[in-house]
Short mmCIF file of C-alpha atoms in Angstrom, two decimals:
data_model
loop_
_atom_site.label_atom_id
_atom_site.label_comp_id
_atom_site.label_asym_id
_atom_site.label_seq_id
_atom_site.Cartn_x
_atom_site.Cartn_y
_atom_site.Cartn_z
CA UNK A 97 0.00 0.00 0.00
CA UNK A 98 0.78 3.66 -0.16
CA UNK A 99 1.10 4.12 3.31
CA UNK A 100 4.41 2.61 5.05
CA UNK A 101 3.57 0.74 8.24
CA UNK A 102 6.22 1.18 11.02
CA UNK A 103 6.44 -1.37 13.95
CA UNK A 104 7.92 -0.80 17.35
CA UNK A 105 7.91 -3.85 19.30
CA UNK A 106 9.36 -3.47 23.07
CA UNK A 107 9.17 -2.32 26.15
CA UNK A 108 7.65 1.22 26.01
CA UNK A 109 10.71 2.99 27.98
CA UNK A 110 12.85 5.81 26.85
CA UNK A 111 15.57 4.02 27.30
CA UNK A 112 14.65 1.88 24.04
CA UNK A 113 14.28 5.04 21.90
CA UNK A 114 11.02 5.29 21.56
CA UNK A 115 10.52 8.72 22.72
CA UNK A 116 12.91 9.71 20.20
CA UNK A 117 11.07 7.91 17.59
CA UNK A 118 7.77 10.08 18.36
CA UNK A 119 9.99 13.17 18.23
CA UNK A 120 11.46 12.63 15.13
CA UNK A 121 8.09 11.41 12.82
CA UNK A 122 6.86 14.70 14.83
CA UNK A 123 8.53 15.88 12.04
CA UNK A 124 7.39 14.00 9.46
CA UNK A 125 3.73 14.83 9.72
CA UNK A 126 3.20 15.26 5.48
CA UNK A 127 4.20 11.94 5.18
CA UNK A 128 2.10 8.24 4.96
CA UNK A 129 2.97 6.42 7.54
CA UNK A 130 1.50 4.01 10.40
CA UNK A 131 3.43 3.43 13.68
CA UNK A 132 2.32 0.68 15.61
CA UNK A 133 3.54 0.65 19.19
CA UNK A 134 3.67 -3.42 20.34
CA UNK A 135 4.43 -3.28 24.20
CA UNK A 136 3.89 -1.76 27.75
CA UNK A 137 6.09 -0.15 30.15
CA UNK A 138 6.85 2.18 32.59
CA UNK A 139 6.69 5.18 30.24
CA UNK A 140 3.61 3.51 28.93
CA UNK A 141 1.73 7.20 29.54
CA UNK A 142 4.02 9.74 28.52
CA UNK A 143 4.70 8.39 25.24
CA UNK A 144 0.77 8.34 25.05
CA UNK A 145 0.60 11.88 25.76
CA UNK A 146 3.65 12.97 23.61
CA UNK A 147 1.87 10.82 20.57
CA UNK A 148 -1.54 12.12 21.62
CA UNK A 149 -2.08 14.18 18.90
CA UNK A 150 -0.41 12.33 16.37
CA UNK A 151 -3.40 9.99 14.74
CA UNK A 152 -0.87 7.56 13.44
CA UNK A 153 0.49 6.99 15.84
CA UNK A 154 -1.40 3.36 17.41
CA UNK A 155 -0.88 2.29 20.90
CA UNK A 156 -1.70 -1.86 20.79
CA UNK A 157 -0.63 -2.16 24.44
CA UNK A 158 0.83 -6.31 25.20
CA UNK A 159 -0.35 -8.72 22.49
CA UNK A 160 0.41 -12.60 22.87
CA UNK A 161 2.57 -14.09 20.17
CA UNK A 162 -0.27 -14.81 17.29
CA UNK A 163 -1.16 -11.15 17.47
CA UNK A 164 2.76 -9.96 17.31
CA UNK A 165 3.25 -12.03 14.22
CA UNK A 166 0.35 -10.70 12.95
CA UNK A 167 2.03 -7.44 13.32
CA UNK A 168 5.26 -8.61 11.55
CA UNK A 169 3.19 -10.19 9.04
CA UNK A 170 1.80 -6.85 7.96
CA UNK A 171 4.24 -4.27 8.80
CA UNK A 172 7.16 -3.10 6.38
CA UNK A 173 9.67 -1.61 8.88
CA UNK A 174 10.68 -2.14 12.32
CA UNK A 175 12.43 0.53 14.15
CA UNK A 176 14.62 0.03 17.10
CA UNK A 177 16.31 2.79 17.73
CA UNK A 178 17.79 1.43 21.43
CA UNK A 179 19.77 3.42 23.42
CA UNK A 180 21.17 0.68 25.58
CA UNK A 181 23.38 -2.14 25.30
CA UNK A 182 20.99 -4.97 23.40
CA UNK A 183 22.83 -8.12 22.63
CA UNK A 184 21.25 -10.23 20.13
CA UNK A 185 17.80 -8.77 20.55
CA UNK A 186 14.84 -11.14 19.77
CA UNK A 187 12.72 -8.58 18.33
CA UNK A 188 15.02 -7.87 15.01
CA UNK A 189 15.06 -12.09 14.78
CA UNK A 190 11.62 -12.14 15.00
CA UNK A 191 10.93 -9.31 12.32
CA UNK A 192 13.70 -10.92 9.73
CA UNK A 193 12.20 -13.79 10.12
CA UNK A 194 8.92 -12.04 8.58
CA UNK A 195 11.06 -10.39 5.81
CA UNK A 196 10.59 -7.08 7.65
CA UNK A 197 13.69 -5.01 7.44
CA UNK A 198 15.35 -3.00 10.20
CA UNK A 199 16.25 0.69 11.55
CA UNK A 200 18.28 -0.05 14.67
CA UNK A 201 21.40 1.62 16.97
CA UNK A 202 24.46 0.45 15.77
CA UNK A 203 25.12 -1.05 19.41
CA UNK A 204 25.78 -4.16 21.19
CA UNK A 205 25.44 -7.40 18.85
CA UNK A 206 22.83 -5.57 16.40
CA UNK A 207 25.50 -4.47 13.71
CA UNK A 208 26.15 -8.63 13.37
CA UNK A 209 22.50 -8.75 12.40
CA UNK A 210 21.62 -5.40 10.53
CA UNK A 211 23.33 -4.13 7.53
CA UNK A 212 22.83 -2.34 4.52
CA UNK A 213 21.10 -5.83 3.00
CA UNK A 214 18.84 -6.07 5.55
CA UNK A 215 17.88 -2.72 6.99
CA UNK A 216 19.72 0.65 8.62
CA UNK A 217 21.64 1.48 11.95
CA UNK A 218 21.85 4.68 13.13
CA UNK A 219 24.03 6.04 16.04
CA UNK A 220 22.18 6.06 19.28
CA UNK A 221 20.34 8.81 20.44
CA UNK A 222 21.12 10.58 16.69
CA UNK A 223 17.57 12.16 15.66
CA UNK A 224 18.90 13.72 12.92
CA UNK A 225 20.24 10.40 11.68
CA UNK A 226 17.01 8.33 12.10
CA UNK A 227 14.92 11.44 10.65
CA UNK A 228 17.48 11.19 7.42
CA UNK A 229 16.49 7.53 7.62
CA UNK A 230 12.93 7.32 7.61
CA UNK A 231 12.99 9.87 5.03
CA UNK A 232 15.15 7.82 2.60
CA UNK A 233 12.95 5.05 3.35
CA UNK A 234 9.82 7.19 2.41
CA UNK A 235 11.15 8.18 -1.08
CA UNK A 236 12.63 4.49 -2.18
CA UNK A 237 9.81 2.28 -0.64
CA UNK A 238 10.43 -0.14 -3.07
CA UNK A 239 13.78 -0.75 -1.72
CA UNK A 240 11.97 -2.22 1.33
CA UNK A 241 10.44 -4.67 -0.80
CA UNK A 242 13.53 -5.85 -2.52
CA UNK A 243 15.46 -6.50 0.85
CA UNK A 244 12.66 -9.25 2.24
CA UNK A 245 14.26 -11.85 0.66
CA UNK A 246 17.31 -10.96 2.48
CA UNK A 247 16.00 -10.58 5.64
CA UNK A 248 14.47 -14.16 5.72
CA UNK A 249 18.05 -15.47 4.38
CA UNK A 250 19.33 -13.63 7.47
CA UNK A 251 17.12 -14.89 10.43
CA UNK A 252 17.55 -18.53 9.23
CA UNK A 253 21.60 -17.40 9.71
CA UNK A 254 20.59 -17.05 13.49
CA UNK A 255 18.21 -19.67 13.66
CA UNK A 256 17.88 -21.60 16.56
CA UNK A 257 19.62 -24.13 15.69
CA UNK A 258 22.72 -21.91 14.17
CA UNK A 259 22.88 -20.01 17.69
CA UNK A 260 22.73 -23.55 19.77
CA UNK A 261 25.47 -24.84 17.92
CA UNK A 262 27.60 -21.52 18.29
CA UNK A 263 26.66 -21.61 22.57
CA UNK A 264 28.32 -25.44 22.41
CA UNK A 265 31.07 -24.05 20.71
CA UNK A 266 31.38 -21.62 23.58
CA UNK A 267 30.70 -24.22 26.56
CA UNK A 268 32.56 -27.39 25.24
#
């Protein structure tokens, strides 16, 4: 569709960006786009407020696991723009595996996921940078669609199975 769906899947706490993320599509208020907020936390309210009167901006509170795939299932971009230490975070595994590509902080293990073939890192904390971003994204949406393939080739890379054989490696 026209409109670019953006997921946010985590705990709703500053800490994980996502306060930055309102600021910054703040911004961006000519262009079509969808954020979906996945999550609860301790900053659960102020981010409501701050996105109050932003209508697209959706709040969808804790969903199980059927509902969060759902969410992957539809979505075209997940942004993660941490700003703390995140080693190999689920999340980004979990929206590969769906062929959704990824805007995350260059921190931690991300960069050994994320890459130019399956999404966009960003410094932490950088606004400017994730605005320049989601921008980019905006005017070459096709782009998105040409690195799914990719980003199912990468989450079978850290499949299960590849990252129990690499902790074996570490504990024999």
């Amino acid at each position: 569709g026209d409109v670019l769906k953006l997921l946010f899947v985590g705990r709703v706490e500053e800490y994980k960006g996502i306060i930055l993320l309102i600021g910054v599509l703040k911004k961006l208020k000519d262009k079509k786009y969808q954020l979906q907020i996945v999550g609860g936390g301790r900053d659960f309210l102020k981010v409501e407020k701050l996105a109050s009167e932003n209508d697209k901006i959706i709040f969808c509170g804790e969903l199980g696991t059927d509902e969060v795939n759902k969410k992957y299932e539809e979505g075209d971009v997940l942004v993660m723009p941490t700003l703390t230490w995140e080693n190999l975070p689920t999340v980004i595994l979990e929206a590969l595996s769906y062929g959704v590509p990824v805007i995350a902080s260059k921190i931690g293990g991300i960069s050994e996921i994320v890459d130019e073939e399956t999404g966009w890192l960003i410094e932490p904390g950088n606004k400017g940078q994730l605005e320049k971003t989601l921008v980019n994204i905006f005017e070459n949406k096709e782009r998105v669609q040409q690195m799914r393939e990719k980003c199912l080739v990468r989450a079978g890379d850290f499949g299960e199975e590849r990252y129990l054989d690499e902790l074996e490696k570490i504990y024999k």
